[in-house]
Coordinates of C-alpha atoms and ligand atoms in Angstrom, one line a residue:
M1 CA 23.6 -69.4 -116.3
K2 CA 25.4 -66.3 -117.3
E3 CA 27.7 -64.6 -114.9
I4 CA 26.2 -61.4 -113.3
P5 CA 29.1 -59.0 -112.7
K6 CA 29.5 -57.1 -109.5
R7 CA 29.0 -53.3 -109.7
A8 CA 32.7 -52.6 -109.6
E9 CA 33.2 -54.9 -112.6
A10 CA 30.5 -53.4 -114.8
D11 CA 31.7 -51.9 -118.1
P12 CA 31.9 -48.1 -117.5
R13 CA 30.8 -47.4 -121.1
Y14 CA 27.3 -48.7 -120.2
K15 CA 27.0 -47.1 -116.8
W16 CA 25.2 -43.8 -116.1
K17 CA 27.2 -40.8 -115.0
T18 CA 26.0 -40.0 -111.5
E19 CA 29.1 -37.8 -111.2
D20 CA 27.1 -35.3 -113.3
L21 CA 25.0 -34.8 -110.1
F22 CA 27.9 -34.8 -107.6
A23 CA 31.6 -35.3 -108.6
T24 CA 32.3 -37.2 -105.3
D25 CA 30.5 -38.5 -102.2
G26 CA 32.3 -35.8 -100.3
D27 CA 30.6 -33.1 -102.4
W28 CA 27.3 -34.8 -101.6
E29 CA 28.1 -34.8 -97.8
R30 CA 28.8 -31.0 -97.9
G31 CA 25.6 -30.3 -99.7
F32 CA 23.6 -32.5 -97.4
A33 CA 25.1 -30.8 -94.3
A34 CA 23.7 -27.5 -95.5
V35 CA 20.1 -28.7 -95.7
P36 CA 19.1 -28.0 -92.0
A37 CA 20.1 -24.4 -92.3
D38 CA 18.1 -24.1 -95.5
M39 CA 15.1 -25.6 -93.9
A40 CA 15.2 -23.4 -90.8
R41 CA 14.6 -20.4 -93.1
F42 CA 11.0 -21.5 -93.6
A43 CA 10.1 -20.7 -89.9
E44 CA 10.3 -16.9 -90.4
Y45 CA 7.6 -17.1 -93.1
A46 CA 5.0 -19.2 -91.2
G47 CA 1.9 -17.1 -90.4
S48 CA 3.0 -14.1 -92.4
L49 CA 2.3 -14.9 -96.0
G50 CA -0.6 -12.5 -96.0
E51 CA 1.5 -9.5 -95.1
S52 CA 2.4 -8.6 -98.7
A53 CA 2.9 -9.9 -102.2
E54 CA 6.7 -9.7 -101.7
R55 CA 6.5 -11.9 -98.6
L56 CA 4.5 -14.5 -100.5
V57 CA 6.9 -14.4 -103.5
S58 CA 9.9 -14.9 -101.3
A59 CA 8.4 -17.8 -99.5
L60 CA 7.5 -19.5 -102.8
R61 CA 11.0 -18.8 -104.1
L62 CA 12.6 -20.2 -101.0
S63 CA 10.5 -23.4 -101.5
D64 CA 11.8 -23.7 -105.0
E65 CA 15.5 -23.0 -104.2
V66 CA 15.6 -25.5 -101.3
G67 CA 13.5 -28.0 -103.3
E68 CA 15.9 -27.8 -106.2
R69 CA 19.0 -28.3 -104.1
F70 CA 17.5 -31.1 -102.1
T71 CA 16.1 -33.0 -105.1
R72 CA 19.6 -33.3 -106.5
L73 CA 20.9 -34.7 -103.2
Y74 CA 17.9 -37.0 -102.9
V75 CA 18.2 -38.4 -106.4
Y76 CA 22.0 -38.9 -106.2
A77 CA 21.7 -41.0 -103.0
H78 CA 18.9 -43.2 -104.4
L79 CA 20.5 -43.7 -107.8
R80 CA 23.7 -44.9 -106.2
Y81 CA 21.7 -47.1 -103.9
Y82 CA 19.6 -48.6 -106.8
E83 CA 22.7 -49.4 -108.9
D84 CA 23.8 -51.8 -106.1
T85 CA 21.3 -52.3 -103.3
G86 CA 23.9 -54.3 -101.4
N87 CA 26.1 -51.3 -100.9
Q88 CA 25.7 -50.3 -97.3
R89 CA 27.2 -46.9 -97.7
Y90 CA 24.6 -45.8 -100.3
K91 CA 21.8 -47.5 -98.4
A92 CA 22.7 -45.3 -95.5
M93 CA 22.8 -42.2 -97.7
A94 CA 19.4 -43.0 -99.2
D95 CA 17.9 -43.6 -95.7
R96 CA 19.3 -40.2 -94.5
A97 CA 17.8 -38.5 -97.6
D98 CA 14.4 -40.1 -96.9
A99 CA 14.4 -38.9 -93.3
M100 CA 15.5 -35.4 -94.4
A101 CA 12.7 -35.4 -97.0
A102 CA 10.1 -36.0 -94.3
K103 CA 11.6 -33.1 -92.2
L104 CA 11.6 -30.8 -95.2
A105 CA 8.0 -31.6 -96.0
A106 CA 7.0 -30.8 -92.5
A107 CA 9.0 -27.6 -92.4
E108 CA 7.1 -26.2 -95.4
S109 CA 3.8 -27.9 -94.8
F110 CA 2.2 -24.5 -93.7
L111 CA 2.5 -23.1 -97.2
S112 CA -0.5 -24.6 -98.9
P113 CA -3.1 -24.3 -96.1
E114 CA -2.0 -20.7 -95.5
I115 CA -2.3 -19.7 -99.1
I116 CA -5.7 -21.3 -99.4
A117 CA -6.7 -19.4 -96.2
L118 CA -5.7 -16.1 -97.9
G119 CA -8.5 -16.6 -100.3
K120 CA -9.0 -15.6 -104.0
D121 CA -9.4 -11.9 -103.4
T122 CA -6.2 -11.4 -101.5
I123 CA -4.3 -13.5 -104.1
A124 CA -5.8 -11.6 -107.0
R125 CA -4.7 -8.3 -105.3
F126 CA -1.2 -9.6 -104.7
T127 CA -0.9 -10.8 -108.3
R128 CA -1.8 -7.2 -109.5
E129 CA 0.8 -5.7 -107.1
S130 CA 3.7 -8.0 -108.0
A131 CA 4.7 -9.2 -111.4
D132 CA 7.0 -11.7 -109.7
L133 CA 3.9 -13.7 -108.8
T134 CA 3.0 -14.2 -112.5
V135 CA 5.1 -17.4 -112.7
Y136 CA 3.2 -18.9 -109.8
A137 CA -0.2 -18.1 -111.3
H138 CA -1.1 -21.7 -112.1
L139 CA 0.3 -23.0 -108.8
L140 CA -1.9 -20.6 -106.9
D141 CA -5.0 -21.3 -109.1
D142 CA -4.5 -25.0 -108.5
L143 CA -4.5 -24.4 -104.7
L144 CA -7.4 -22.0 -104.6
R145 CA -9.7 -23.9 -106.8
R146 CA -10.0 -26.5 -104.0
S147 CA -10.8 -23.9 -101.4
E148 CA -14.6 -24.5 -101.6
H149 CA -14.0 -28.1 -100.4
V150 CA -11.8 -27.1 -97.5
L151 CA -13.8 -27.1 -94.2
D152 CA -13.4 -24.8 -91.2
A153 CA -10.3 -25.3 -89.0
P154 CA -11.8 -27.5 -86.3
R155 CA -13.4 -29.9 -88.8
E156 CA -10.2 -30.0 -90.9
A157 CA -8.3 -30.9 -87.7
L158 CA -10.8 -33.7 -87.0
L159 CA -10.5 -35.0 -90.6
A160 CA -6.7 -34.9 -90.3
R161 CA -6.9 -37.2 -87.3
T162 CA -9.0 -39.7 -89.2
A163 CA -6.3 -40.1 -91.9
D164 CA -4.6 -43.1 -90.2
L165 CA -8.0 -44.8 -89.8
A166 CA -8.7 -44.3 -93.4
R167 CA -5.4 -46.0 -94.4
T168 CA -6.2 -49.1 -92.4
P169 CA -8.0 -51.1 -95.1
E170 CA -5.1 -50.7 -97.5
A171 CA -2.6 -51.5 -94.8
V172 CA -4.4 -54.6 -93.7
F173 CA -4.9 -55.6 -97.4
D174 CA -1.1 -55.5 -97.8
I175 CA -0.5 -57.6 -94.8
L176 CA -3.1 -60.2 -95.7
H177 CA -2.1 -60.3 -99.4
E178 CA 1.6 -60.1 -99.2
A179 CA 2.5 -61.7 -95.8
D180 CA -0.3 -63.9 -94.5
T181 CA -1.6 -65.4 -97.8
K182 CA 0.7 -68.3 -98.6
F183 CA 0.4 -69.9 -102.0
P184 CA 1.1 -73.6 -102.5
E185 CA 3.8 -75.3 -104.5
I186 CA 2.9 -76.3 -108.0
I187 CA 4.6 -78.4 -110.6
G188 CA 6.4 -76.1 -113.0
E189 CA 7.6 -76.5 -116.6
D190 CA 10.6 -78.7 -115.7
G191 CA 8.4 -81.1 -113.7
S192 CA 9.7 -80.0 -110.3
L193 CA 7.8 -78.3 -107.5
A194 CA 8.0 -74.5 -107.3
R195 CA 6.4 -72.2 -104.8
L196 CA 3.8 -69.9 -106.4
T197 CA 4.3 -66.2 -105.3
L198 CA 2.7 -62.9 -106.3
G199 CA 6.0 -62.2 -108.0
N200 CA 6.2 -65.3 -110.2
Y201 CA 2.5 -65.7 -111.1
T202 CA 2.9 -63.7 -114.4
S203 CA 5.8 -65.9 -115.6
F204 CA 3.6 -69.0 -115.0
M205 CA 0.8 -67.3 -116.9
E206 CA 3.2 -66.9 -119.9
S207 CA 4.2 -70.5 -119.9
R208 CA 3.6 -72.4 -123.2
D209 CA 2.7 -75.4 -121.1
R210 CA -1.0 -75.1 -120.6
D211 CA -1.1 -77.4 -117.5
V212 CA 1.4 -75.1 -115.8
R213 CA -0.8 -72.1 -116.5
R214 CA -3.9 -73.9 -115.3
R215 CA -2.2 -75.1 -112.1
A216 CA -0.9 -71.6 -111.3
Y217 CA -4.3 -70.0 -112.0
E218 CA -6.2 -72.5 -109.8
A219 CA -3.6 -72.3 -107.0
M220 CA -3.8 -68.4 -107.1
Y221 CA -7.6 -68.2 -107.0
D222 CA -8.3 -71.2 -104.7
T223 CA -5.9 -69.6 -102.1
I224 CA -7.4 -66.1 -102.5
G225 CA -10.9 -67.6 -102.4
R226 CA -10.4 -68.9 -98.9
F227 CA -10.1 -65.3 -97.7
R228 CA -12.7 -63.7 -100.0
N229 CA -14.9 -62.5 -97.2
T230 CA -12.0 -60.8 -95.5
Y231 CA -10.9 -59.2 -98.8
A232 CA -14.5 -58.0 -99.3
G233 CA -14.7 -56.5 -95.8
L234 CA -11.5 -54.6 -96.4
Y235 CA -12.5 -53.3 -99.8
Q236 CA -15.9 -52.3 -98.5
A237 CA -14.2 -50.3 -95.7
S238 CA -12.0 -48.6 -98.3
V239 CA -15.0 -47.7 -100.5
T240 CA -16.9 -46.4 -97.5
G241 CA -14.0 -44.2 -96.6
D242 CA -13.8 -42.8 -100.1
N243 CA -17.5 -42.0 -100.0
F244 CA -17.3 -40.5 -96.5
Y245 CA -14.6 -38.0 -97.5
A246 CA -16.3 -37.1 -100.7
E247 CA -19.6 -36.4 -98.9
T248 CA -17.9 -34.5 -96.0
R249 CA -16.0 -32.3 -98.4
G250 CA -19.1 -31.5 -100.4
Y251 CA -18.4 -33.5 -103.6
A252 CA -21.2 -35.2 -105.5
S253 CA -19.3 -38.5 -105.4
A254 CA -16.0 -40.1 -104.7
L255 CA -15.4 -40.1 -108.5
E256 CA -15.8 -36.3 -108.6
M257 CA -13.4 -35.9 -105.6
A258 CA -10.8 -38.2 -107.1
L259 CA -10.8 -36.6 -110.5
S260 CA -10.7 -33.1 -109.1
G261 CA -7.1 -33.8 -108.1
D262 CA -6.2 -33.4 -111.7
N263 CA -9.0 -31.0 -112.4
V264 CA -10.5 -33.6 -114.8
P265 CA -14.3 -33.6 -115.4
D266 CA -16.4 -36.7 -114.8
E267 CA -17.2 -37.0 -118.5
V268 CA -13.6 -38.0 -119.3
Y269 CA -14.1 -41.1 -117.1
R270 CA -17.5 -41.9 -118.5
N271 CA -16.4 -41.3 -122.1
L272 CA -13.5 -43.8 -121.6
I273 CA -15.9 -46.5 -120.4
A274 CA -18.4 -45.8 -123.2
A275 CA -15.9 -45.7 -126.0
A276 CA -14.1 -48.9 -124.8
G277 CA -17.6 -50.5 -124.7
D278 CA -18.2 -49.6 -128.3
F279 CA -15.0 -51.4 -129.4
L280 CA -15.5 -54.6 -127.4
P281 CA -16.4 -56.5 -130.6
A282 CA -12.8 -56.0 -131.7
L283 CA -11.6 -57.4 -128.4
H284 CA -13.9 -60.3 -128.8
K285 CA -12.6 -60.9 -132.3
Y286 CA -9.0 -60.9 -130.9
M287 CA -10.1 -63.5 -128.3
A288 CA -11.4 -65.7 -131.2
I289 CA -8.0 -65.3 -132.9
R290 CA -6.2 -66.2 -129.7
K291 CA -8.3 -69.3 -129.2
K292 CA -7.7 -70.4 -132.7
A293 CA -3.9 -69.7 -132.5
L294 CA -3.6 -71.6 -129.3
G295 CA -5.6 -74.5 -130.7
V296 CA -7.9 -74.8 -127.6
D297 CA -11.6 -75.7 -127.7
K298 CA -12.3 -73.3 -124.8
L299 CA -10.3 -70.2 -124.2
E300 CA -9.8 -70.0 -120.4
M301 CA -8.7 -67.0 -118.4
Y302 CA -5.3 -68.6 -117.9
D303 CA -4.8 -68.6 -121.7
M304 CA -4.7 -64.8 -121.8
Y305 CA -1.0 -64.0 -121.2
V306 CA 0.8 -66.6 -123.2
P307 CA 2.1 -65.0 -126.4
I308 CA 0.3 -66.5 -129.4
V309 CA 3.3 -65.9 -131.6
P310 CA 6.7 -67.2 -130.4
E311 CA 9.4 -64.6 -130.4
A312 CA 10.8 -64.8 -133.9
D313 CA 14.6 -65.3 -133.9
A314 CA 14.6 -62.0 -132.1
R315 CA 17.7 -61.2 -130.2
V316 CA 18.5 -57.5 -130.4
S317 CA 21.8 -56.2 -129.2
Y318 CA 21.8 -52.9 -127.3
D319 CA 23.5 -51.1 -130.2
E320 CA 21.1 -52.5 -132.7
A321 CA 18.2 -51.5 -130.4
K322 CA 19.6 -47.9 -130.2
R323 CA 19.9 -47.8 -134.0
L324 CA 16.3 -49.0 -134.6
F325 CA 14.9 -46.8 -131.9
L326 CA 16.6 -43.7 -133.3
A327 CA 15.4 -44.4 -136.8
S328 CA 11.8 -44.6 -135.5
L329 CA 12.1 -41.0 -134.1
E330 CA 12.0 -39.5 -137.6
P331 CA 8.5 -38.1 -137.2
L332 CA 9.7 -36.1 -134.2
G333 CA 12.3 -34.2 -136.2
A334 CA 16.1 -34.1 -136.2
D335 CA 16.5 -32.1 -133.0
Y336 CA 14.5 -34.5 -130.9
A337 CA 16.4 -37.5 -132.3
E338 CA 19.8 -35.8 -131.8
K339 CA 19.1 -34.9 -128.2
T340 CA 18.0 -38.5 -127.6
R341 CA 21.2 -39.9 -129.2
R342 CA 23.4 -37.5 -127.2
G343 CA 21.6 -38.6 -124.0
M344 CA 22.0 -42.3 -124.7
D345 CA 25.7 -41.8 -125.6
G346 CA 26.3 -39.3 -122.8
G347 CA 25.8 -41.2 -119.6
W348 CA 22.1 -41.0 -119.0
I349 CA 21.6 -44.8 -119.1
D350 CA 22.7 -47.6 -116.9
V351 CA 22.3 -50.4 -119.4
Y352 CA 23.1 -53.9 -118.0
E353 CA 22.3 -55.9 -114.9
N354 CA 24.9 -56.2 -112.2
E355 CA 24.7 -57.9 -108.8
N356 CA 22.1 -56.3 -106.6
K357 CA 21.0 -53.7 -109.1
R358 CA 17.3 -52.8 -108.8
S359 CA 15.2 -54.9 -111.1
G360 CA 13.0 -53.6 -114.0
A361 CA 13.4 -50.2 -115.6
F362 CA 12.8 -46.6 -114.6
Q363 CA 13.5 -43.0 -115.5
W364 CA 14.4 -40.3 -112.9
G365 CA 16.6 -37.3 -112.6
A366 CA 17.1 -33.9 -111.1
Y367 CA 16.2 -30.5 -112.5
G368 CA 19.3 -28.7 -113.5
C369 CA 21.2 -31.9 -114.4
H370 CA 19.9 -34.4 -116.9
P371 CA 17.6 -37.4 -116.8
F372 CA 18.8 -40.9 -115.8
V373 CA 17.5 -44.2 -117.0
S374 CA 18.0 -47.6 -115.4
L375 CA 17.6 -50.7 -117.6
N376 CA 18.4 -54.4 -117.2
Y377 CA 18.9 -54.9 -120.9
E378 CA 18.9 -58.6 -121.9
G379 CA 18.4 -58.4 -125.6
R380 CA 14.8 -59.4 -126.0
V381 CA 12.5 -57.4 -128.3
K382 CA 10.7 -56.3 -125.1
D383 CA 13.9 -54.7 -123.9
M384 CA 14.2 -52.6 -127.0
F385 CA 10.7 -51.3 -126.3
T386 CA 11.6 -50.6 -122.7
L387 CA 14.5 -48.5 -124.0
A388 CA 12.2 -46.5 -126.2
H389 CA 9.7 -46.2 -123.4
E390 CA 12.1 -44.9 -120.7
M391 CA 13.8 -42.6 -123.2
G392 CA 10.3 -41.1 -123.9
H393 CA 10.1 -40.2 -120.2
A394 CA 13.6 -38.9 -120.2
M395 CA 13.0 -36.6 -123.2
H396 CA 9.7 -35.4 -121.6
S397 CA 11.8 -34.4 -118.6
L398 CA 14.6 -32.8 -120.6
L399 CA 12.3 -30.7 -122.7
T400 CA 10.2 -29.6 -119.7
W401 CA 13.3 -28.6 -117.7
G402 CA 14.5 -26.6 -120.7
R403 CA 11.4 -24.5 -120.6
Q404 CA 9.8 -24.6 -117.1
P405 CA 10.9 -23.2 -113.8
F406 CA 11.5 -25.7 -111.0
T407 CA 7.9 -25.2 -109.7
Y408 CA 6.5 -27.0 -112.9
A409 CA 9.4 -29.4 -113.4
D410 CA 7.4 -32.6 -112.8
Y411 CA 4.6 -33.8 -115.1
P412 CA 1.4 -35.1 -113.5
I413 CA 0.7 -38.8 -113.4
F414 CA -2.2 -38.2 -115.8
L415 CA 0.3 -37.2 -118.5
A416 CA 3.2 -39.3 -117.4
E417 CA 2.8 -42.2 -119.7
V418 CA 2.1 -40.2 -122.9
A419 CA 5.6 -39.5 -124.0
S420 CA 6.8 -43.1 -123.2
T421 CA 3.8 -44.6 -125.1
V422 CA 4.3 -42.3 -128.1
N423 CA 7.9 -43.5 -128.4
E424 CA 6.8 -47.2 -128.2
A425 CA 4.0 -46.6 -130.8
L426 CA 6.4 -44.9 -133.2
L427 CA 8.9 -47.8 -132.8
I428 CA 6.4 -50.4 -133.5
E429 CA 5.0 -48.6 -136.5
R430 CA 8.5 -48.2 -137.9
L431 CA 9.2 -51.9 -137.4
L432 CA 6.0 -52.9 -139.1
A433 CA 6.7 -50.5 -142.0
D434 CA 10.1 -52.0 -142.4
T435 CA 9.3 -55.7 -142.3
S436 CA 7.3 -57.8 -144.6
D437 CA 8.3 -61.1 -143.0
K438 CA 5.0 -62.6 -141.8
A439 CA 6.3 -64.2 -138.6
K440 CA 8.0 -61.0 -137.5
R441 CA 4.9 -58.9 -138.3
A442 CA 2.7 -61.3 -136.4
Y443 CA 5.1 -61.1 -133.4
F444 CA 5.1 -57.2 -133.4
I445 CA 1.4 -57.0 -133.8
N446 CA 0.8 -59.5 -131.0
Y447 CA 3.0 -57.4 -128.8
Y448 CA 1.0 -54.3 -129.7
L449 CA -2.3 -56.0 -129.2
E450 CA -1.3 -57.1 -125.8
E451 CA -0.4 -53.6 -124.8
F452 CA -3.8 -52.4 -125.8
R453 CA -5.5 -55.3 -124.0
G454 CA -3.5 -54.8 -120.8
T455 CA -3.5 -51.0 -120.7
L456 CA -6.6 -49.9 -122.4
F457 CA -9.2 -52.6 -122.0
R458 CA -8.1 -54.2 -118.7
Q459 CA -7.7 -50.8 -116.9
T460 CA -11.0 -49.6 -118.2
Q461 CA -12.6 -52.8 -117.0
F462 CA -11.1 -52.0 -113.6
A463 CA -12.3 -48.4 -113.8
E464 CA -15.8 -49.6 -114.5
F465 CA -15.7 -52.0 -111.6
E466 CA -14.6 -49.2 -109.2
L467 CA -17.5 -47.0 -110.4
L468 CA -20.0 -49.8 -109.9
A469 CA -18.7 -50.6 -106.4
H470 CA -18.7 -47.0 -105.2
E471 CA -22.1 -46.3 -106.6
A472 CA -23.5 -49.4 -105.0
A473 CA -22.1 -48.4 -101.6
Q474 CA -23.4 -44.9 -102.1
N475 CA -26.9 -46.4 -102.5
D476 CA -26.5 -48.4 -99.3
K477 CA -25.9 -51.8 -101.0
P478 CA -23.5 -53.9 -98.9
L479 CA -20.4 -54.9 -100.8
T480 CA -20.2 -58.6 -99.7
A481 CA -17.9 -61.0 -101.5
D482 CA -20.8 -62.4 -103.5
V483 CA -22.0 -59.0 -104.6
L484 CA -18.5 -58.0 -105.7
S485 CA -17.8 -61.3 -107.5
E486 CA -21.1 -61.0 -109.3
M487 CA -20.3 -57.5 -110.4
Y488 CA -16.8 -58.6 -111.5
A489 CA -18.0 -61.6 -113.4
G490 CA -20.5 -59.5 -115.2
L491 CA -17.8 -57.1 -116.4
N492 CA -15.5 -60.0 -117.3
R493 CA -18.2 -61.5 -119.5
K494 CA -18.8 -58.0 -121.1
Y495 CA -15.2 -57.4 -121.8
Y496 CA -14.1 -60.9 -123.0
G497 CA -17.4 -61.9 -124.6
G498 CA -18.5 -65.4 -125.2
G499 CA -15.1 -66.2 -126.6
A500 CA -13.4 -66.6 -123.2
E501 CA -14.7 -68.5 -120.2
T502 CA -15.7 -66.4 -117.2
D503 CA -15.4 -69.0 -114.4
A504 CA -16.0 -68.8 -110.7
R505 CA -12.3 -68.2 -110.0
I506 CA -11.9 -65.1 -112.1
A507 CA -15.0 -63.6 -110.5
D508 CA -12.8 -63.2 -107.4
E509 CA -10.1 -61.2 -109.3
W510 CA -11.2 -58.0 -107.7
A511 CA -9.8 -59.3 -104.4
R512 CA -6.2 -59.2 -105.5
I513 CA -5.9 -55.8 -107.2
P514 CA -3.9 -53.5 -104.9
H515 CA -4.7 -50.4 -107.0
F516 CA -8.4 -50.6 -105.9
Y517 CA -7.2 -49.2 -102.6
N518 CA -6.3 -46.0 -104.4
A519 CA -9.7 -45.2 -105.8
Y520 CA -10.1 -44.0 -109.4
Y521 CA -6.5 -44.1 -110.3
V522 CA -6.1 -46.9 -112.9
Y523 CA -8.2 -45.1 -115.5
K524 CA -5.2 -42.7 -116.0
Y525 CA -3.3 -45.6 -117.6
A526 CA -6.1 -46.0 -120.2
T527 CA -6.6 -42.3 -120.9
G528 CA -2.9 -41.7 -121.1
Y529 CA -2.4 -44.6 -123.5
S530 CA -5.3 -43.5 -125.7
A531 CA -4.0 -39.9 -125.9
A532 CA -0.5 -41.2 -126.8
I533 CA -1.8 -43.5 -129.6
A534 CA -3.9 -40.6 -131.0
I535 CA -0.8 -38.4 -130.9
A536 CA 1.4 -41.0 -132.6
R537 CA -1.3 -41.4 -135.3
A538 CA -1.3 -37.6 -135.9
L539 CA 2.5 -37.5 -136.1
L540 CA 2.6 -40.2 -138.7
T541 CA -0.3 -38.9 -140.9
E542 CA -0.2 -35.2 -140.4
G543 CA 3.5 -34.4 -140.1
E544 CA 4.9 -30.9 -139.3
S545 CA 1.9 -29.3 -137.5
A546 CA 1.3 -32.4 -135.3
R547 CA 5.0 -32.4 -134.5
A548 CA 5.1 -28.8 -133.4
R549 CA 2.1 -29.3 -131.1
Y550 CA 3.6 -32.4 -129.5
L551 CA 7.0 -30.8 -128.9
E552 CA 5.2 -27.9 -127.3
F553 CA 3.3 -30.4 -125.1
L554 CA 6.6 -32.1 -124.0
A555 CA 7.9 -28.7 -122.7
G556 CA 4.8 -28.2 -120.6
G557 CA 5.6 -30.1 -117.3
S558 CA 2.9 -29.3 -114.8
S559 CA 2.5 -25.7 -115.9
D560 CA -1.2 -26.2 -116.7
Y561 CA -4.0 -28.7 -116.0
P562 CA -3.6 -32.1 -117.9
I563 CA -6.7 -31.7 -120.0
A564 CA -5.6 -28.3 -121.2
Q565 CA -2.1 -29.5 -122.0
L566 CA -3.5 -32.4 -124.0
A567 CA -5.9 -30.0 -125.8
R568 CA -2.9 -28.0 -127.0
A569 CA -1.3 -31.2 -128.2
G570 CA -4.4 -31.7 -130.3
V571 CA -6.1 -34.2 -128.1
D572 CA -9.5 -33.3 -126.8
M573 CA -10.1 -35.6 -123.8
S574 CA -13.5 -34.1 -123.1
S575 CA -14.7 -35.9 -126.2
P576 CA -14.5 -39.7 -126.8
E577 CA -12.6 -39.1 -130.0
P578 CA -9.0 -39.8 -128.8
I579 CA -10.2 -43.1 -127.2
R580 CA -12.0 -44.0 -130.4
A581 CA -9.0 -43.1 -132.5
A582 CA -6.8 -45.3 -130.4
L583 CA -9.2 -48.2 -130.5
S584 CA -9.5 -47.9 -134.3
V585 CA -5.8 -48.7 -134.4
F586 CA -6.5 -51.7 -132.3
A587 CA -9.3 -52.9 -134.5
G588 CA -7.1 -52.5 -137.6
L589 CA -4.4 -54.6 -136.0
V590 CA -6.8 -57.3 -135.0
D591 CA -7.9 -57.5 -138.7
E592 CA -4.4 -57.8 -139.9
M593 CA -3.6 -60.4 -137.2
E594 CA -6.6 -62.5 -138.5
T595 CA -5.0 -62.6 -142.0
L596 CA -1.5 -63.5 -140.6
I597 CA -2.6 -66.3 -138.3
Ligands
ZN601 ZN1 6.5 -45.5 -117.9

C-alpha cells in the first residue's frame, strides 16, 4: 500500500491556489459577515418591479452583485472542505455557506414570479425605455416564455404545496435503495469474502475473473429482485407525478414539459432514439468482437464492463499526461493551448490524493477568479483522460467568464459535457494518430468504444425506456414490475442484439437507476456527447472555420438557448445529423477493432 499523505504534507507544487479567492480565512470571514446586509437590500424591491424600467434594472443588478460576491465565498468554503473533508474548520464554513445560500435564495425568490407576472407587454415597453435592460434580454425571454404554463395564484399556491408529496417517490427510493437494501457478501478475486455495495459493484464488474463478475451480478439482481414490486410502485408514483404536473400546466406530455426547461423541441429527443436505432448493427458487431475477445460461448450482461484489452504497459506520469494533452490541443489553436498550459501551471489544479480529499474529479470556480480542478491522479491512462476532461470544463468556464456578464456565467447542463468531451476526443485522436503499436491502439480504441457504449447507447436506451413508461402511464396502463421488466427486456434485446444474453435479472435493471426519478434527464448525456464528437470531427477535418465557431461557442455561457448555441457551433441538433456523425465514428472504430483483435 502506498502512503497517502495528510493535507498539510501534500506537495504545494501540485496544490490548487485557493488563496486566489481569499488570501486568508480572515478575509473570508469579513466577506461572509457582509452578506446579511447585502441580502436585506432585496426587501425594498419586492412588489415594486413594475414601477419602472430603472427599478427592474436595479433589482437585477443587485441580484448579480450579491450573487457574484456570495459565489466566491461559497466556492472557497467548499473547495477548502473538499481538499480535506476531515477538517472541522472548513466543514463548519461550508455548512454556514450552505445555510446562507438557502437564505439568499429565499430573499430573492420573489424576482422570477414577479417578472413573469409583469407580462410580455410591460417587459417589452421597459426594454424600449431602458438600454440597460438589453443585457438581460435573454434572461427575461427565458422567464416569460414559460408564462403560458403558469397558472393563476390560488392554483400555483396549491401546486407549490404538493411539491413535497411529489418528491416522496424519489426520497423513498433513496431510502430503500441505499439504506434498507443490504447486499450479501460474495467471494472476491483473492478468494476472501467481501460485502457487495452499490459503490463497489462496478469494480467487481471490471474483474478479469468471470466467476467474480457473475457472483456480483447475481447478488445485485437477486437482492433487488426481492423488492421489485416496491421499486415498481415507487417508479409508477414518480411517473404519475410527472404526467400530473404536465397535464395541469397544459403541456402535451411530461416529455414536452421536461424538455421545455432547456427550450428543446421534442424532435431532438426522438431523433436521438431513431438515429441510435439505425446504428445498432454497429453495437451488435462490437458485442460479437467482445464475445470473441473474451473467449466465451455466450456473452452475458456481466461481461459488459471488463476491458477486452488489458492496459498496455500504460503508466503515465502527471507531467507526461500534461505534455500529451497539450499536444492534442493543436486543432484549437495556440491561444487555447497556452491558456490551458498557464492554468495547469498556475494553481488551477489539485493533482494528487491526500487523506480525506474528496474522491473522483470535478471542475468548479467563481466568476472573477479562475476555474479550479480537483483530481486524484494515479497515473492510469484513464487519469490522463480525466485531466483532459476537467480542463475542458475549466476552459469553457474561463472563456465564458471572459465574455459574459455574471448573469450568463454558468453553462446549462445540456451543454455542460460538450467541452470536456471535445478535449477527450481530440486527445484520443492524437494518441491514435501517433501510435502504430497494435496493442496500444487496441487499448485506446477499446476505451473510446466503451465511452460511446456507456454514454451514447446506454443513455439512449434509458431515454427510450422513460418514454415508453410515461406514455404507457398516460394511456392508463399500470406500471407493474412485470410490465416494466418486459419493457426493459425488450429494449435490452434491441440494443444488445442476439450477441448478448438478455436474462431475467437484467430485465429488472430499471429498478436500480436513480436518474429515472429525474425524468427525461439522461438523454442530455447522449446528445451532449454526440454534439461534442461532431465538433471534434469538424475541428480535425475542417480546420480554421470550425475552430472559430467552436471558440465562439465556448464563450457563450448561458447567454442563449442550448440548441441555438450549438447551431452557431455548426451542430444542428434539430436534425439527426450530429448523432449520425458521432455514430459513424463509432462504427469506424468497431471496424478497426475487428482487424486488431
Ligand atoms: Zn464532466
